PDB file of C-alpha atoms in Angstrom:
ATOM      1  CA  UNK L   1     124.450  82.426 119.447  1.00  0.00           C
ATOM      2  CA  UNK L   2     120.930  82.859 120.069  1.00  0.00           C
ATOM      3  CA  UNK L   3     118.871  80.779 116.726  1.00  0.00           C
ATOM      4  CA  UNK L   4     116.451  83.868 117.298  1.00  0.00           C
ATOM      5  CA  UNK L   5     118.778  85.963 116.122  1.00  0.00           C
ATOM      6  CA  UNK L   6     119.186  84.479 112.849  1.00  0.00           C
ATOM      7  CA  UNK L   7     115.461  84.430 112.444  1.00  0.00           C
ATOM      8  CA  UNK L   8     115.493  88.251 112.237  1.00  0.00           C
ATOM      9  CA  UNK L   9     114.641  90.187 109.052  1.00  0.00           C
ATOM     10  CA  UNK L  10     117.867  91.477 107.332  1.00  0.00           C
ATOM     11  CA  UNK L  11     115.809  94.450 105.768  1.00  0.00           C
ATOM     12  CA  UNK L  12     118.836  96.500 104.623  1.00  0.00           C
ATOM     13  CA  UNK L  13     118.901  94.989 101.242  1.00  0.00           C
ATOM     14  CA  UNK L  14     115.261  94.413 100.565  1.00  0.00           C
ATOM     15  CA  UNK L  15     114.497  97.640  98.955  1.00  0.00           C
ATOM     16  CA  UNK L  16     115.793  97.267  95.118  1.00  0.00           C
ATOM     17  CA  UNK L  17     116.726 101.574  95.507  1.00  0.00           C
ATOM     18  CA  UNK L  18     119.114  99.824  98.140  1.00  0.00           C
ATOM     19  CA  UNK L  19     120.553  97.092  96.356  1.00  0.00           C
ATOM     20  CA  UNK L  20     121.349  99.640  93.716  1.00  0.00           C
ATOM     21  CA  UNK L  21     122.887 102.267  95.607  1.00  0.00           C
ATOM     22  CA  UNK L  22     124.728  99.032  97.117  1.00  0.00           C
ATOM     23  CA  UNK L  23     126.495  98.080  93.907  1.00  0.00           C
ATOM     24  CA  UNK L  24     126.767 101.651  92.957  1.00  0.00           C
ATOM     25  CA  UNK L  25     128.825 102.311  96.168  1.00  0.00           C
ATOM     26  CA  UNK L  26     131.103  99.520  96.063  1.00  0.00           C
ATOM     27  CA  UNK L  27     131.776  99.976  92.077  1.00  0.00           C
ATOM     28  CA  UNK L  28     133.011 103.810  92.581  1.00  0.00           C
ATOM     29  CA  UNK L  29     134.918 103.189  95.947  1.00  0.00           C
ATOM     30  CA  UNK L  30     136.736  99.858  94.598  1.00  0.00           C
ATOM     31  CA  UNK L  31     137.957 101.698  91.566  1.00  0.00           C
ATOM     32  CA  UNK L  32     138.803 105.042  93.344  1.00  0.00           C
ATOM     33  CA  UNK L  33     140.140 102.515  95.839  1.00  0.00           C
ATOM     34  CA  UNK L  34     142.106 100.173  94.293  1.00  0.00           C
ATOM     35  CA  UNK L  35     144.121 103.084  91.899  1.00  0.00           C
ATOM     36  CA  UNK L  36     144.593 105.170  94.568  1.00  0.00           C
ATOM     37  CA  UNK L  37     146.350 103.043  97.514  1.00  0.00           C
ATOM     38  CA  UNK L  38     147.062 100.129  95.151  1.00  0.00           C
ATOM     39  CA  UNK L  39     146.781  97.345  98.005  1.00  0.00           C
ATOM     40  CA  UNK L  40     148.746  93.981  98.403  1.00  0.00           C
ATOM     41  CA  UNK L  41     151.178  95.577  95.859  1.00  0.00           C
ATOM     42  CA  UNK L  42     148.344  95.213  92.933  1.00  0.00           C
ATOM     43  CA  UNK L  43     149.949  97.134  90.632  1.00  0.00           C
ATOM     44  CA  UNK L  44     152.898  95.226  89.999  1.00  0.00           C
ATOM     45  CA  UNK L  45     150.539  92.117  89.180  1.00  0.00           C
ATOM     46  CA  UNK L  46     151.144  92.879  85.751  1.00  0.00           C
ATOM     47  CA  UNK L  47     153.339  95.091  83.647  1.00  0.00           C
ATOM     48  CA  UNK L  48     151.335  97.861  82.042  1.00  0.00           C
ATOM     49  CA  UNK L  49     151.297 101.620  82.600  1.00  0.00           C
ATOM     50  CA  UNK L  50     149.016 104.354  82.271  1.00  0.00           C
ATOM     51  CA  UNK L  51     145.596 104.148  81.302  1.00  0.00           C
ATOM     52  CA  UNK L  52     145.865 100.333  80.360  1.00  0.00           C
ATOM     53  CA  UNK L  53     146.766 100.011  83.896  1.00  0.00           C
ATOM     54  CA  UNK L  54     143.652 102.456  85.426  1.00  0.00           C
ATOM     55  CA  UNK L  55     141.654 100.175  82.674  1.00  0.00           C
ATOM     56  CA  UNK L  56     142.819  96.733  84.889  1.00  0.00           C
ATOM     57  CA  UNK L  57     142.816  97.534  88.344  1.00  0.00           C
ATOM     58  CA  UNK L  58     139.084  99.055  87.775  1.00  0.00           C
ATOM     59  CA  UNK L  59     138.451  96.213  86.001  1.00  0.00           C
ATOM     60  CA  UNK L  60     138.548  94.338  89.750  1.00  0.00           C
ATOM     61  CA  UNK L  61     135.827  96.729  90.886  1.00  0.00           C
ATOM     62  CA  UNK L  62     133.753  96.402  88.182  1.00  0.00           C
ATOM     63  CA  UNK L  63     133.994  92.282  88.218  1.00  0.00           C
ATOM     64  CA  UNK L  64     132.260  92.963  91.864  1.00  0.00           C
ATOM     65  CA  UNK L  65     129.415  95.274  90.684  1.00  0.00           C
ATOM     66  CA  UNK L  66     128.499  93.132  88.122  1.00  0.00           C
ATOM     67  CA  UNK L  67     128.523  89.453  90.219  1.00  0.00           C
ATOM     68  CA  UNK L  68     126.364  91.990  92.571  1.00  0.00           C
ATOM     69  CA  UNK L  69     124.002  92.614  90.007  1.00  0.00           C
ATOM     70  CA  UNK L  70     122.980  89.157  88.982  1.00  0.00           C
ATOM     71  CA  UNK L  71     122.963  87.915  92.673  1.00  0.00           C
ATOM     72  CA  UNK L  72     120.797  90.999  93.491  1.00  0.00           C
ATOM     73  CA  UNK L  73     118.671  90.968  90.962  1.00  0.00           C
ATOM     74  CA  UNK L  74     117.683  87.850  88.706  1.00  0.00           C
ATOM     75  CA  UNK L  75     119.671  85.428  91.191  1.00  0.00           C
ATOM     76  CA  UNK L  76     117.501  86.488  94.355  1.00  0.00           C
ATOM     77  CA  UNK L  77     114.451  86.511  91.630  1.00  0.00           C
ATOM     78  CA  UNK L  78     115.645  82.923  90.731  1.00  0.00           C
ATOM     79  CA  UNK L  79     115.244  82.006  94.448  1.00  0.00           C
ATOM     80  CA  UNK L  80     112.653  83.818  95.724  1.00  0.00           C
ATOM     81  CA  UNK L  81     114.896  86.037  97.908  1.00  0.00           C
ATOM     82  CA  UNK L  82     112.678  88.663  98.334  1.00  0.00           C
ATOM     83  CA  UNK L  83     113.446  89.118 101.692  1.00  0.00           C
ATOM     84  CA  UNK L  84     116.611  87.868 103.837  1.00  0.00           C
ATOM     85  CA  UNK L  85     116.881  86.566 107.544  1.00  0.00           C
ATOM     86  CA  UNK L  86     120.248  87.598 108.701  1.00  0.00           C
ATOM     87  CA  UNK L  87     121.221  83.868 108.176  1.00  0.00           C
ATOM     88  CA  UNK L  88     119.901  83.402 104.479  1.00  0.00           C
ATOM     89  CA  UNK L  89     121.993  87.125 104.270  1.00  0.00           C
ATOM     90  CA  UNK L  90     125.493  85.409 105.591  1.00  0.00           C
ATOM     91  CA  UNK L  91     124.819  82.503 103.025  1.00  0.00           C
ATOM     92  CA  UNK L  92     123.953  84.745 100.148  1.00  0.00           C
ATOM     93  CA  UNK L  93     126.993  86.872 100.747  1.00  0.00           C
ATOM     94  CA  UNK L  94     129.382  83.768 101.274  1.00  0.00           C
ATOM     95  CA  UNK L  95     128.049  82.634  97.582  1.00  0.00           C
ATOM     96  CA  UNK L  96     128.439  86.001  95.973  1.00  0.00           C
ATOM     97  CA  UNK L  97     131.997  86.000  97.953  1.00  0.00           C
ATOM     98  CA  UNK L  98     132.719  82.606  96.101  1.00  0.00           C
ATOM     99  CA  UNK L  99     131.353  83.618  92.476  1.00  0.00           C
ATOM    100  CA  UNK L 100     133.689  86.688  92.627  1.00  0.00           C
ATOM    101  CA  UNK L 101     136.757  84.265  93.408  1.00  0.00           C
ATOM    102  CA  UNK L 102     135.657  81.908  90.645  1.00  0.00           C
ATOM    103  CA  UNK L 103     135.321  85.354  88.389  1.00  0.00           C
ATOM    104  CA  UNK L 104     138.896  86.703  88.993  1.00  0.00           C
ATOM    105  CA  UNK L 105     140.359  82.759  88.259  1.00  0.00           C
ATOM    106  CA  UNK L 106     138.673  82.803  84.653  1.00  0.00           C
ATOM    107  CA  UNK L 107     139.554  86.554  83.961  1.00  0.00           C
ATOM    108  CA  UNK L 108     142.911  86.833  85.573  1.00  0.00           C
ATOM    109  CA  UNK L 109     143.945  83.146  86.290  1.00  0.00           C
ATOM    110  CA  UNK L 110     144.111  80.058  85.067  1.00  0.00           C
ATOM    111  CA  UNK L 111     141.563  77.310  85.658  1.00  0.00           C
ATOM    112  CA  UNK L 112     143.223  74.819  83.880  1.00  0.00           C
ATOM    113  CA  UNK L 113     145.998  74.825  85.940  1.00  0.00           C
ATOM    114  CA  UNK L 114     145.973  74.473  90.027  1.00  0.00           C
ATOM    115  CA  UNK L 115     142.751  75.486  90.199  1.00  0.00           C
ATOM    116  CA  UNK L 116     142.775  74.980  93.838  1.00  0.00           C
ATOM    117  CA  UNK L 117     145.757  77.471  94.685  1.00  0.00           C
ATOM    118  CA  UNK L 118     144.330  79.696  92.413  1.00  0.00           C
ATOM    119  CA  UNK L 119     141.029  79.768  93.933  1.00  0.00           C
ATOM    120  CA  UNK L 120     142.242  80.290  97.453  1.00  0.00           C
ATOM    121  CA  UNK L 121     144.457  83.005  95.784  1.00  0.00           C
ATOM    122  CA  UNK L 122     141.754  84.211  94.579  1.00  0.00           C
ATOM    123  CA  UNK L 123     139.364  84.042  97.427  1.00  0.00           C
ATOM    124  CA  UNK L 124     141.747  85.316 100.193  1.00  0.00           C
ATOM    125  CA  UNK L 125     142.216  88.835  98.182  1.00  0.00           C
ATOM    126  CA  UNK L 126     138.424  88.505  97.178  1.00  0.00           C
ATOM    127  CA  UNK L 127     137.674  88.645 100.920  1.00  0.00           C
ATOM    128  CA  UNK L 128     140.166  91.274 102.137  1.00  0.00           C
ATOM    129  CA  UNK L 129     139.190  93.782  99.107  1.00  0.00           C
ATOM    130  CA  UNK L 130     135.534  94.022  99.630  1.00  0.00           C
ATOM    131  CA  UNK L 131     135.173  93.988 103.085  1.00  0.00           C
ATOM    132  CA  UNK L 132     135.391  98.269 103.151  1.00  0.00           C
ATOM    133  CA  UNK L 133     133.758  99.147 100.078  1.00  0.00           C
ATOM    134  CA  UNK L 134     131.008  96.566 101.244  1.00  0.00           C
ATOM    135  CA  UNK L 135     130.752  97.486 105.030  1.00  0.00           C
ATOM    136  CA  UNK L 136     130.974 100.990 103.809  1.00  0.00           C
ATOM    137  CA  UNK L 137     127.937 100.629 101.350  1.00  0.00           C
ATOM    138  CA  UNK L 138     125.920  99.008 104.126  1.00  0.00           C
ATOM    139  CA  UNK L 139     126.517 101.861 106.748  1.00  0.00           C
ATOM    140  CA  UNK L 140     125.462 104.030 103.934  1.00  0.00           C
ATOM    141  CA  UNK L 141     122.326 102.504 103.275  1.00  0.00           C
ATOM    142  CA  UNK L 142     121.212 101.507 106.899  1.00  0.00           C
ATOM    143  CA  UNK L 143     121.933 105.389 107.391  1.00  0.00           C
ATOM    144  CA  UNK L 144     119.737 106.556 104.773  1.00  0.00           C
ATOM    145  CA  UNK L 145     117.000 104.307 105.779  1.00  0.00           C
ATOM    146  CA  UNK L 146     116.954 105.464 109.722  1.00  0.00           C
ATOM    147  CA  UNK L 147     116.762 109.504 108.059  1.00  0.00           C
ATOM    148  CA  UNK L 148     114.019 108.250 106.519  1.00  0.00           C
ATOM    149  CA  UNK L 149     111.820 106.888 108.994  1.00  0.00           C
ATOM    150  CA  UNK L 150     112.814 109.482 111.498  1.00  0.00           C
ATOM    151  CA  UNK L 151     111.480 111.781 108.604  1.00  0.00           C
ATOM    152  CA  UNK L 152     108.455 109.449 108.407  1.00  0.00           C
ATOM    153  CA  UNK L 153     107.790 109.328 111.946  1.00  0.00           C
ATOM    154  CA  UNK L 154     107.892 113.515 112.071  1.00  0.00           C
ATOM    155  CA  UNK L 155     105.474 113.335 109.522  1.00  0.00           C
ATOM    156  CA  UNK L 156     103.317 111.514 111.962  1.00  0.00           C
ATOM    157  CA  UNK L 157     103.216 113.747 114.355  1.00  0.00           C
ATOM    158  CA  UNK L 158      99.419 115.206 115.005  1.00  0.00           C
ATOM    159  CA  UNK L 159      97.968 113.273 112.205  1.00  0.00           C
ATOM    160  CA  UNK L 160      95.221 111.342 112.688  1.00  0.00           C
ATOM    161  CA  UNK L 161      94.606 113.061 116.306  1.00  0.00           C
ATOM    162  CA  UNK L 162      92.172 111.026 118.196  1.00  0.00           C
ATOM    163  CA  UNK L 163      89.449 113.488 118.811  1.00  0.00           C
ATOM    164  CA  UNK L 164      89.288 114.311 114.753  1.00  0.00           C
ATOM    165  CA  UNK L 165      86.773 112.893 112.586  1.00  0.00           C
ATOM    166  CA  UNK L 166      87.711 111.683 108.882  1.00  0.00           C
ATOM    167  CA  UNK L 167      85.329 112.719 106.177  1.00  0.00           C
ATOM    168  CA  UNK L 168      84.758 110.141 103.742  1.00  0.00           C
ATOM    169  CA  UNK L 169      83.963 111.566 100.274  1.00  0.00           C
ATOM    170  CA  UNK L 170      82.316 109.271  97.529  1.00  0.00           C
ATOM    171  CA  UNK L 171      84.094 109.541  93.851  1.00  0.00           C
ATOM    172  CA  UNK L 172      81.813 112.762  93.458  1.00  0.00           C
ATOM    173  CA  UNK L 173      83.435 114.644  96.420  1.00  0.00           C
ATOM    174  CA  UNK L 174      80.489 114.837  98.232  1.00  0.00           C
ATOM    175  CA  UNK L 175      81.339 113.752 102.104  1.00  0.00           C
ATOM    176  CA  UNK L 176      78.968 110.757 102.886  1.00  0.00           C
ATOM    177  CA  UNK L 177      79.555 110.293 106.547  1.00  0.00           C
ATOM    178  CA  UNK L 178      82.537 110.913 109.595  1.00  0.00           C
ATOM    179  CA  UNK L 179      84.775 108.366 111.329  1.00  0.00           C
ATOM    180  CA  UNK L 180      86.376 108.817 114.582  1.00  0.00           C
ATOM    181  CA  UNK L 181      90.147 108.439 113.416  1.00  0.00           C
ATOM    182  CA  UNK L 182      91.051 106.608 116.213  1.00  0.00           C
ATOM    183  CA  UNK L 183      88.062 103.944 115.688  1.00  0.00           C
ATOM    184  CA  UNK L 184      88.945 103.950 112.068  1.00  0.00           C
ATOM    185  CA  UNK L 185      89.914  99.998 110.796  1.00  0.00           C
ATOM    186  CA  UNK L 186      89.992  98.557 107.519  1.00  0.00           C
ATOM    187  CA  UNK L 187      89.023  99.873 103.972  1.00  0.00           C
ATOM    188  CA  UNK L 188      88.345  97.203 101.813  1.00  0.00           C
ATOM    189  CA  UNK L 189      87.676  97.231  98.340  1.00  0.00           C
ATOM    190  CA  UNK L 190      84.632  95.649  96.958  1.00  0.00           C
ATOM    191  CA  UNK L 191      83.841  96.361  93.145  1.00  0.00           C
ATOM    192  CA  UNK L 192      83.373 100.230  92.831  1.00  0.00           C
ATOM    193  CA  UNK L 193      82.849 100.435  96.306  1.00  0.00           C
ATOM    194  CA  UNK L 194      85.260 100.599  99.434  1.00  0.00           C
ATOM    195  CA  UNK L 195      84.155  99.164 102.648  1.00  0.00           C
ATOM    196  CA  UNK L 196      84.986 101.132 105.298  1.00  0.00           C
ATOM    197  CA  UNK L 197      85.454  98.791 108.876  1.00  0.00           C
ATOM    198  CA  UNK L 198      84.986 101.130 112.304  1.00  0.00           C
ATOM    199  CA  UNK L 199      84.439 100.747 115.734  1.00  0.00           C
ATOM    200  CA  UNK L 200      81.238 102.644 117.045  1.00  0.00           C
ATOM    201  CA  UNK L 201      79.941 101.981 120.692  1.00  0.00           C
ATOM    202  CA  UNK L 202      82.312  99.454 121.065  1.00  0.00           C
ATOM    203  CA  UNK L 203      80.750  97.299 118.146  1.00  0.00           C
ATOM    204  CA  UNK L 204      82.113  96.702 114.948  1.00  0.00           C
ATOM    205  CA  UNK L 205      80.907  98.558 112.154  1.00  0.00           C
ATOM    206  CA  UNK L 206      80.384  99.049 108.349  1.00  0.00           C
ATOM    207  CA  UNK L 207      79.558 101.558 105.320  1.00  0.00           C
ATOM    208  CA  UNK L 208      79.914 101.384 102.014  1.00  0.00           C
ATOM    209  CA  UNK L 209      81.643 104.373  99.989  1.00  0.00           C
ATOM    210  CA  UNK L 210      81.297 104.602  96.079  1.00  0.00           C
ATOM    211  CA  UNK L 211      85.207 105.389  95.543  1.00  0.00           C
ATOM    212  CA  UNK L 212      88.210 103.362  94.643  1.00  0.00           C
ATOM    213  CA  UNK L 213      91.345 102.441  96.820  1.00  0.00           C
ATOM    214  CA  UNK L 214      93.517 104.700  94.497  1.00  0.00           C
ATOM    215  CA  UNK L 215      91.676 107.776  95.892  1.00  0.00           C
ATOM    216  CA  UNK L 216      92.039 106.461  99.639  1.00  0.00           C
ATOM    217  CA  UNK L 217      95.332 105.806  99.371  1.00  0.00           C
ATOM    218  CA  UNK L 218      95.774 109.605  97.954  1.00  0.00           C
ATOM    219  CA  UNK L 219      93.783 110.616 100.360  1.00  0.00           C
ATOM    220  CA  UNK L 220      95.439 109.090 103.518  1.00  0.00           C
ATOM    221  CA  UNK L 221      99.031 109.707 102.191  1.00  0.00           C
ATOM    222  CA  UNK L 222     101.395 110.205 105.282  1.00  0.00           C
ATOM    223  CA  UNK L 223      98.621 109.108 107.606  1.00  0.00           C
ATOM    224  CA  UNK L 224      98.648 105.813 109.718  1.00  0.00           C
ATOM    225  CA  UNK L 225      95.965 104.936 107.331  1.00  0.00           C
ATOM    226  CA  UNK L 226      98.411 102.705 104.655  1.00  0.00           C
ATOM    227  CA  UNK L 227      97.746 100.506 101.770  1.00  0.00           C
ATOM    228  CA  UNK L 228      99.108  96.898 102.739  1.00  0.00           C
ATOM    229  CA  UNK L 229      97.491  94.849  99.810  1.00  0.00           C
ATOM    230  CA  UNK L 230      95.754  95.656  96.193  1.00  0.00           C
ATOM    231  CA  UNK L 231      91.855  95.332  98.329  1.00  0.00           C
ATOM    232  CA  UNK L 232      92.993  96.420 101.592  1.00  0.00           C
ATOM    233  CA  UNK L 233      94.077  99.132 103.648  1.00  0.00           C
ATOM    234  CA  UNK L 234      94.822  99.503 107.653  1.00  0.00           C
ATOM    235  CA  UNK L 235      94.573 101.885 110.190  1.00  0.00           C
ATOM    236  CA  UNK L 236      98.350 100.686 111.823  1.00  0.00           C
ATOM    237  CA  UNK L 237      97.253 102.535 115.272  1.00  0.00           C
ATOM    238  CA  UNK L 238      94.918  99.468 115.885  1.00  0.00           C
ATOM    239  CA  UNK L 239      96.998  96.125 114.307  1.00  0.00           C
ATOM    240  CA  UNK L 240      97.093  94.158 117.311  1.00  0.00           C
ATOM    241  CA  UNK L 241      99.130  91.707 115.964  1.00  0.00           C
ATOM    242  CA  UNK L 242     101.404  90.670 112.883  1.00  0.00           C
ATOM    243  CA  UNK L 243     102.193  87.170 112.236  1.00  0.00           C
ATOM    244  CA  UNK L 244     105.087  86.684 109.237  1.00  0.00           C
ATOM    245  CA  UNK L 245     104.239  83.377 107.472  1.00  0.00           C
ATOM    246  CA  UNK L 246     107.101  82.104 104.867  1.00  0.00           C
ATOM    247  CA  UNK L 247     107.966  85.094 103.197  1.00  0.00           C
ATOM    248  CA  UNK L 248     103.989  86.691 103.838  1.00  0.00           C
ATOM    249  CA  UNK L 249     102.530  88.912 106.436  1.00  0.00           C
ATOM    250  CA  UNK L 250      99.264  88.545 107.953  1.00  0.00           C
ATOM    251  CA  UNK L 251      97.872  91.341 110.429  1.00  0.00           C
ATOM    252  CA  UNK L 252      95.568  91.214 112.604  1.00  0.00           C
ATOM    253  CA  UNK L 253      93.208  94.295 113.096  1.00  0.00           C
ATOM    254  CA  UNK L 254      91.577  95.240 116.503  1.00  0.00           C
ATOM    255  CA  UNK L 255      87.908  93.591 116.441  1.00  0.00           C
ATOM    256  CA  UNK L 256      88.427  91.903 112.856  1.00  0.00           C
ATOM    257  CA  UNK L 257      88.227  88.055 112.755  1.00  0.00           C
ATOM    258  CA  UNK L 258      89.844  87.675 109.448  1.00  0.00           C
ATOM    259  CA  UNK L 259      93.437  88.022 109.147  1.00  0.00           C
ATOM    260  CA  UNK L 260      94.636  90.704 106.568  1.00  0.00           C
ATOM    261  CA  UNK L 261      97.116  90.124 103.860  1.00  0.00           C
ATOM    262  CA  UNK L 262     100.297  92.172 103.525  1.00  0.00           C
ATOM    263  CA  UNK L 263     101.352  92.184  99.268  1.00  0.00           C
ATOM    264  CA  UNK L 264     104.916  91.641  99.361  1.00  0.00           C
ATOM    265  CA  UNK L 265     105.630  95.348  97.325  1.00  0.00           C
ATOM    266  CA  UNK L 266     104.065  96.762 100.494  1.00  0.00           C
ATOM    267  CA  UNK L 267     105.551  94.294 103.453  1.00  0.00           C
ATOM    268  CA  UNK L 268     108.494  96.556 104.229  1.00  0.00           C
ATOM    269  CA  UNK L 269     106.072  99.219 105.373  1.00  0.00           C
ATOM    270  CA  UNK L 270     105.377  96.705 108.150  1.00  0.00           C
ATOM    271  CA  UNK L 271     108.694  95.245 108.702  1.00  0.00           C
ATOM    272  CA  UNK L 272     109.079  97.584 111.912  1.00  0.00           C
ATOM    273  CA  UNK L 273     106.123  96.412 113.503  1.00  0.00           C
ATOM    274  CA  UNK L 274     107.202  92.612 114.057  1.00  0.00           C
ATOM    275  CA  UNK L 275     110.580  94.120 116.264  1.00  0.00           C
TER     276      UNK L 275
END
């Protein structure tokens, strides 16, 4: 297997909206699941009927949804796990895998006696019953996510033409001077002012706007024009180059010498352009 490959971003799960639709999914197909087919003869694991029985065999979903919550949540927190490589993925998931087994043997086993036959017991069925409710919750989410950069990327489409020039208003609404939008760089925000970075002659240029960031980020919503940091935004038709560094990103803007920083509540924005 190519080591690249594991190096890759495993973005599916980055998105907390994702890892809660994830746990979501699996919690309501394991129970509808598990009651309807009643795999590996469940049902006769113990001898209750009725609604005591719909209460256990859901209580195997739920078990999942909630080890899922704490690996998800304050667990990856814990860590640091803001974002996965598909190889820190495949070890998180083998973990969760294991703290599910280890789960089932203090709810439905017993630890104190051969632990070790219970816990292969219990990891074997572990294994086999959330590999579809899991897989399925993945193709769900990785389904959802292409709609929505298609949708993103139609949104694109004839904004920002390169002929048009951008009007930059000052917090009074009065327009202060025009940008090309395809020579258009870096805002920067500097006190009450935002430094606007642009190419003119071939030469890089600069003007300072009385305005705040929150107004140019309303202003270039659905744009290429994004906010990547708390001081910075980017015109993504000229990053030349993005560097990931640990768990930051840096990008590097046509004719700017400094790198720029990527906040990690806006690096998924940017995840596409490292592929």
């Amino acid at each position: 297997m190519n080591p690249d490959f594991l190096n890759k971003p495993f973005a599916l799960l980055d998105n907390k909206k994702d890892r809660y639709l994830l746990i979501l999914i699996v919690l309501v197909f394991s129970i509808f699941f598990i009651n309807t087919f009643k795999p590996w003869n469940i049902g006769r694991w113990h001898s209750d009927l009725g609604f005591v029985k719909f209460l256990r065999l859901s209580s195997y979903g739920i078990v999942v949804a909630l080890v899922f919550l704490f690996t998800q949540f304050p667990l990856r927190k814990l860590f640091r796990q803001a974002q996965f490589k598909i190889k820190t993925y495949a070890l998180w998931f083998f973990i969760e895998i294991l703290l599910i087994s280890l789960v089932y043997i203090f709810l439905y086993g017993n630890p104190l006696g051969n632990f070790m036959n219970d816990f292969l017991f219990s990891l074997k069925y572990t294994i086999l019953g959330i590999c579809i409710p899991y897989s399925f919750a993945l193709l769900i989410i990785y389904y959802k996510n292409q709609r929505a950069q298609i949708a993103h990327l139609q949104t694109q489409i004839g904004k920002l033409p390169e002929k048009n020039l951008i009007a930059f208003k000052d917090d009074n609404g009065k327009v202060r001077f025009s940008v090309l939008a395809k020579d258009l760089l870096v805002l920067e925000s500097t006190d009450n002012y935002v430094s606007v970075l642009y190419i003119l002659e071939g030469k890089l240029q600069r003007e300072l706007l009385r305005n705040t960031m929150k107004n140019m980020e309303e202003s270039f919503k659905d744009s290429s024009v994004v906010r990547c940091h708390r001081s910075y935004m980017v015109n993504t038709l000229n990053v030349e180059f993005v560097k990931k560094a640990g768990k930051k990103l840096l990008l590097k803007v046509r004719l700017i010498d400094n790198t720029i920083p990527v906040s990690e509540k806006y690096t998924s924005r940017f995840l596409d352009l490292l592929s």
